[in-house]
Coordinates of C-alpha atoms in Angstrom, one line a residue:
X16 CA 86.5 115.3 74.8
X17 CA 83.7 117.2 76.6
X18 CA 79.9 117.2 76.8
X19 CA 78.2 120.5 77.7
X20 CA 75.8 120.2 80.6
X21 CA 74.0 122.8 82.8
X22 CA 75.6 123.7 86.2
X23 CA 73.5 122.4 89.1
X24 CA 73.2 124.8 92.1
X25 CA 75.0 122.3 94.5
X26 CA 78.3 122.7 92.6
X27 CA 78.1 126.3 91.3
X28 CA 81.1 128.2 92.4
X29 CA 81.4 130.8 89.6
X30 CA 78.2 132.8 89.1
X31 CA 79.1 133.8 85.6
X32 CA 79.5 130.3 84.3
X33 CA 76.6 128.7 82.5
X34 CA 78.0 125.4 81.2
X35 CA 81.0 123.1 81.4
X36 CA 82.1 119.7 80.5
X37 CA 81.8 116.1 81.8
X38 CA 85.3 114.7 82.0
X39 CA 86.4 112.3 79.3
X40 CA 89.9 111.6 78.2
X41 CA 91.1 111.3 74.6
X42 CA 90.5 107.5 74.8
X43 CA 86.8 108.3 75.6
X44 CA 87.0 107.0 79.2
X45 CA 84.6 108.7 81.5
X46 CA 86.4 110.1 84.5
X47 CA 84.1 110.0 87.5
X48 CA 86.4 109.1 90.5
X49 CA 88.6 111.5 92.3
X50 CA 91.2 110.5 94.9
X51 CA 92.4 113.3 97.1
X52 CA 95.5 113.1 99.3
X53 CA 95.2 115.5 102.2
X54 CA 98.6 114.7 103.7
X55 CA 101.7 112.7 102.9
X56 CA 102.5 112.3 106.6
X57 CA 102.0 108.7 107.9
X58 CA 102.3 107.2 111.4
X59 CA 103.4 103.8 109.9
X60 CA 106.6 102.9 108.0
X61 CA 105.3 99.9 106.0
X62 CA 108.2 98.1 104.4
X63 CA 106.6 98.0 100.9
X64 CA 105.9 101.8 101.0
X65 CA 108.4 103.7 103.1
X66 CA 112.1 103.6 103.5
X67 CA 111.6 104.7 107.1
X68 CA 114.1 107.5 106.6
X69 CA 112.0 110.3 105.2
X70 CA 108.7 111.8 106.4
X71 CA 106.4 114.3 104.7
X72 CA 108.0 115.9 101.6
X73 CA 105.1 117.9 100.2
X74 CA 102.8 120.7 101.5
X75 CA 99.4 120.3 102.9
X76 CA 96.7 122.7 101.9
X77 CA 93.8 124.1 103.9
X78 CA 90.3 122.5 103.9
X79 CA 89.1 125.5 101.9
X80 CA 91.7 124.9 99.2
X81 CA 90.8 121.3 98.9
X82 CA 87.1 122.0 98.8
X83 CA 87.5 124.6 96.0
X84 CA 89.4 122.2 93.8
X85 CA 87.0 119.3 94.6
X86 CA 84.1 121.5 93.6
X87 CA 85.7 122.2 90.3
X88 CA 86.0 118.4 89.7
X89 CA 82.5 117.7 90.9
X90 CA 81.3 120.4 88.5
X91 CA 82.9 118.3 85.7
X92 CA 81.2 115.1 86.5
X93 CA 83.1 113.5 89.4
X94 CA 80.7 111.3 91.4
X95 CA 83.0 109.6 93.9
X96 CA 85.6 111.3 96.1
X97 CA 88.0 109.2 98.2
X98 CA 90.2 110.9 100.8
X99 CA 93.7 109.4 101.1
X100 CA 97.2 110.1 102.3
X101 CA 99.7 109.4 103.8
X102 CA 97.4 108.8 106.6
X103 CA 94.3 111.1 106.3
X104 CA 93.2 110.7 109.9
X105 CA 96.3 112.6 111.0
X106 CA 94.5 115.7 109.8
X107 CA 92.7 117.3 112.7
X108 CA 90.3 119.0 110.3
X109 CA 89.2 115.8 108.6
X110 CA 85.7 115.9 110.0
X111 CA 85.2 119.5 108.7
X112 CA 86.3 118.3 105.3
X113 CA 83.9 115.4 105.3
X114 CA 81.0 117.5 106.5
X115 CA 81.6 120.0 103.7
X116 CA 81.8 117.3 101.1
X117 CA 78.5 115.9 102.3
X118 CA 76.8 119.1 101.2
X119 CA 78.0 118.8 97.6
X120 CA 75.9 117.3 94.8
X121 CA 76.8 115.6 91.5
X122 CA 75.7 116.9 88.2
X123 CA 72.7 114.7 88.4
X124 CA 71.8 116.2 91.8
X125 CA 72.8 113.1 93.8
X126 CA 74.9 113.0 97.0
X127 CA 78.6 112.5 96.4
X128 CA 79.9 109.0 97.2
X129 CA 82.5 109.8 99.9
X130 CA 85.0 107.2 101.0
X131 CA 88.3 107.2 102.9
X132 CA 91.4 105.0 102.9
X133 CA 93.2 104.7 106.2
X134 CA 95.8 102.5 107.9
X135 CA 93.2 102.2 110.7
X136 CA 95.4 103.1 113.6
X137 CA 93.3 106.0 114.7
X138 CA 90.0 104.7 113.4
X139 CA 88.5 103.3 116.5
X140 CA 87.8 106.7 118.0
X141 CA 87.0 108.5 114.7
X142 CA 84.7 105.9 113.1
X143 CA 81.6 107.3 114.7
X144 CA 82.4 111.0 114.2
X145 CA 83.3 110.3 110.6
X146 CA 80.0 108.5 110.0
X147 CA 78.1 111.4 111.7
X148 CA 80.0 113.9 109.5
X149 CA 78.7 112.1 106.4
X150 CA 81.4 109.5 105.4
X151 CA 79.9 106.6 103.5
X152 CA 82.4 103.9 103.8
X153 CA 86.0 103.1 104.7
X154 CA 88.9 101.0 103.4
X155 CA 91.6 99.9 105.8
X156 CA 95.1 98.9 104.7
X157 CA 96.0 95.8 106.7
X158 CA 98.7 93.6 105.4
X159 CA 98.7 90.7 107.9
X160 CA 96.2 89.1 110.3
X161 CA 98.6 88.1 113.0
X162 CA 100.2 90.7 115.3
X163 CA 103.9 89.7 114.8
X164 CA 103.8 89.8 111.0
X165 CA 101.8 93.0 111.1
X166 CA 104.3 94.8 113.4
X167 CA 107.1 93.6 111.2
X168 CA 105.4 95.2 108.1
X169 CA 104.4 98.5 109.8
X170 CA 107.5 98.8 112.0
X171 CA 105.1 100.0 114.8
X172 CA 104.8 97.8 117.9
X173 CA 101.3 97.0 119.0
X174 CA 99.8 98.3 115.7
X175 CA 97.7 95.2 114.9
X176 CA 95.4 95.5 117.9
X177 CA 94.7 99.2 117.1
X178 CA 93.8 98.4 113.5
X179 CA 91.6 95.5 114.3
X180 CA 89.7 97.7 116.8
X181 CA 89.4 100.3 114.1
X182 CA 88.0 97.7 111.6
X183 CA 85.4 96.5 114.1
X184 CA 84.4 100.1 115.0
X185 CA 83.9 101.0 111.4
X186 CA 81.6 98.0 111.0
X187 CA 79.8 98.8 114.2
X188 CA 78.9 102.4 113.2
X189 CA 77.9 101.4 109.6
X190 CA 80.8 102.6 107.4
X191 CA 80.0 99.6 105.1
X192 CA 81.0 97.8 103.2
X193 CA 84.2 97.8 105.2
X194 CA 87.1 96.8 102.9
X195 CA 90.5 95.5 104.0
X196 CA 93.3 95.9 101.5
X197 CA 96.3 93.6 101.7
X198 CA 99.4 94.2 99.5
X199 CA 101.0 90.8 99.0
X200 CA 104.8 90.4 98.8
X201 CA 106.3 87.0 98.1
X202 CA 108.2 85.6 101.0
X203 CA 106.9 88.2 103.4
X204 CA 103.1 88.0 103.9
X205 CA 101.9 85.7 101.1
X206 CA 101.5 82.9 103.7
X207 CA 98.6 85.0 105.0
X208 CA 96.2 84.4 102.1
X209 CA 94.1 81.7 103.6
X210 CA 94.1 83.5 107.0
X211 CA 92.7 86.6 105.3
X212 CA 90.0 84.5 103.7
X213 CA 89.1 83.3 107.2
X214 CA 89.2 86.9 108.5
X215 CA 86.7 88.0 105.8
X216 CA 84.3 85.2 106.8
X217 CA 84.8 85.8 110.6
X218 CA 84.7 89.6 110.6
X219 CA 82.2 90.2 107.8
X220 CA 84.5 92.4 105.8
X221 CA 85.6 92.4 102.2
X222 CA 89.2 91.5 101.8
X223 CA 91.1 92.6 98.7
X224 CA 94.5 91.3 97.8
X225 CA 96.6 93.8 95.8
X226 CA 99.5 92.9 93.6
X227 CA 102.7 94.7 94.7
X228 CA 103.4 97.6 92.3
X229 CA 106.7 99.6 91.8
X230 CA 105.6 102.6 93.9
X231 CA 107.7 102.2 97.0
X232 CA 110.2 104.8 98.3
X233 CA 113.0 102.3 98.5
X234 CA 112.7 101.3 94.8
X235 CA 113.2 97.6 95.6
X236 CA 110.3 96.2 93.5
X237 CA 111.0 93.3 91.2
X238 CA 108.7 91.0 89.3
X239 CA 109.7 88.1 91.6
X240 CA 108.1 89.9 94.6
X241 CA 104.6 89.9 92.9
X242 CA 102.1 87.3 93.9
X243 CA 99.8 87.2 90.7
X244 CA 96.1 86.8 90.6
X245 CA 96.1 83.2 89.3
X246 CA 98.3 82.1 92.2
X247 CA 96.1 83.9 94.7
X248 CA 93.0 82.2 93.3
X249 CA 94.7 78.8 93.4
X250 CA 95.7 79.2 97.0
X251 CA 92.2 80.3 98.0
X252 CA 90.7 77.4 96.1
X253 CA 92.8 75.0 98.2
X254 CA 91.0 76.4 101.3
X255 CA 87.4 76.4 99.8
X256 CA 86.0 76.6 96.2
X257 CA 85.4 80.1 95.0
X258 CA 82.4 81.5 93.2
X259 CA 82.9 84.6 91.0
X260 CA 80.8 87.6 91.7
X261 CA 79.7 90.2 89.1
X262 CA 81.4 93.5 89.1
X263 CA 79.6 96.6 90.2
X264 CA 80.9 98.7 87.2
X265 CA 83.1 98.4 84.2
X266 CA 85.7 100.5 85.9
X267 CA 85.9 98.4 89.0
X268 CA 89.5 97.4 89.8
X269 CA 88.9 94.2 91.8
X270 CA 87.8 90.8 90.5
X271 CA 85.3 89.7 93.1
X272 CA 84.7 86.2 94.6
X273 CA 82.8 84.6 97.4
X274 CA 83.2 81.1 98.7
X275 CA 81.1 78.1 97.8
X276 CA 78.9 78.5 100.9
X277 CA 78.3 82.2 100.2
X278 CA 80.1 83.4 103.3
X279 CA 82.8 86.1 102.9
X280 CA 84.1 88.1 100.0
X281 CA 87.5 88.5 98.5
X282 CA 88.6 90.7 95.7
X283 CA 91.9 90.6 93.8
X284 CA 93.3 93.8 92.3
X285 CA 95.9 92.7 89.7
X286 CA 97.4 95.8 88.0
X287 CA 100.6 93.9 87.2
X288 CA 99.5 90.6 85.8
X289 CA 96.1 91.6 84.5
X290 CA 96.0 95.4 84.0
X291 CA 92.6 97.2 83.8
X292 CA 93.7 100.5 82.4
X293 CA 91.2 100.4 79.5
X294 CA 88.4 101.1 81.9
X295 CA 90.1 103.5 84.3
X296 CA 87.8 106.2 85.6
X297 CA 90.2 107.8 88.1
X298 CA 92.2 110.9 88.5
X299 CA 94.3 111.9 91.6
X300 CA 94.9 115.1 93.4
X301 CA 98.1 115.2 95.6
X302 CA 98.3 116.9 99.0
X303 CA 100.0 119.9 97.5
X304 CA 97.3 120.3 94.8
X305 CA 98.8 118.6 91.8
X306 CA 96.7 116.5 89.4
X307 CA 98.1 113.1 88.5
X308 CA 96.3 111.4 85.7
X309 CA 97.8 107.9 86.5
X310 CA 99.6 106.4 89.5
X311 CA 102.6 106.0 87.2
X312 CA 102.6 109.5 85.6
X313 CA 106.0 111.0 85.1
X314 CA 104.7 114.5 85.8
X315 CA 102.0 116.3 87.7
X316 CA 99.9 119.3 86.9
X317 CA 99.6 122.2 89.3
X318 CA 95.9 122.9 89.8
X319 CA 96.5 124.7 93.1
X320 CA 99.0 126.9 91.4
X321 CA 96.3 128.1 89.0
X322 CA 94.1 129.2 91.9
X323 CA 97.0 130.6 94.0
X324 CA 97.9 132.9 91.1
X325 CA 94.4 134.3 91.2
X326 CA 92.7 132.0 88.7
X327 CA 88.9 131.8 88.7
X328 CA 86.9 128.6 89.2
X329 CA 86.3 128.6 85.4
X330 CA 90.0 128.7 84.8
X331 CA 90.4 125.7 87.2
X332 CA 87.8 123.7 85.3
X333 CA 89.5 124.5 82.0
X334 CA 92.8 123.4 83.4
X335 CA 91.3 120.1 84.7
X336 CA 89.7 119.4 81.3
X337 CA 93.0 120.0 79.4
X338 CA 94.9 117.9 81.9
X339 CA 92.5 114.9 81.9
X340 CA 92.5 114.9 78.1
X341 CA 96.2 114.0 78.4
X342 CA 95.6 110.9 80.6
X343 CA 97.8 108.0 79.7
X344 CA 96.4 105.0 77.8
X345 CA 98.0 102.6 80.3
X346 CA 101.0 101.9 82.5
X347 CA 104.0 99.9 81.3
X348 CA 104.9 97.8 84.3
X349 CA 107.2 94.9 83.3
X350 CA 108.0 96.4 79.9
X351 CA 111.5 97.6 78.8
X352 CA 110.4 101.2 78.6
X353 CA 108.8 101.3 82.0
X354 CA 109.9 104.2 84.3
X355 CA 108.9 104.3 87.9
X356 CA 106.8 107.4 88.8
X357 CA 108.2 110.6 89.9
X358 CA 106.6 110.2 93.3
X359 CA 106.2 107.2 95.5
X360 CA 102.8 106.0 96.6
X361 CA 102.8 107.7 100.0
X362 CA 103.4 111.1 98.3
X363 CA 100.8 110.5 95.6
X364 CA 97.9 109.2 97.6
X365 CA 96.5 105.7 97.6

């Protein structure tokens, strides 16, 4: 489904084009959020994500290639771009990419909302330069708030202190709201729930708990490893009563809460126990230029290939529209017909 709109100057990349479509899929969901992986390399080997035996498996493209593809998406109504990996801060040209994105405008003439998800290990030194380049905010993946458990998860000694310094640097330079994402695994780090609540209150960050999804390289997921939303809420309530907060948008993935005294914020992202597919506004671009319409897609769609074969910007936009129209209605986690995706999370982009 498409709505014709004029092309604003800030996203015009094909002088012959006069109109194009705002992205909507066949279920009439508006697609406004683009997640772009710029590498599948990572300097951590988190147990819920990596086997620890294989590194990067897919190509990285140039900044110019990513920008051309992102412009095509922005010209179709994308308003938010999140840079992911792997670990995006491993790219030495990350600041150039952010600066170029800062110059883009949405169809309504507004600045793009530019965010980045990182493990935080390199963030302390890069927070200021990223802010100066035009990054709006940052999300840090951080799955424990004590050094021993954290190192056991990341399998990198001394990693906790580096990430904590990165979180504090992001706050200091104004990459806010700083969000800290914690993937919970039963019997591994679910004893950290209250400690993370205290961390939110003490550090002034938003903590978001994420139900463990079957996206890991090792393929060891089982329903028993998932700590569901209701259990997380119950454990937080034992610490201090919660007060629900309104969502920012219908497509928001997290259920938001603060505590009875109004200090701190936690969110719970519950794709397993309480899916939110009906309001999904996201599409993903992998580090090698493939579109994935869902984290759990069984196939990907080669946008970079269209351009590499000499395709025009208009051809890229047409390819994107056709691909997004095929977006899945929902995932099927926990159902008999469920198939794990063809790529693991680190190779898709978080």
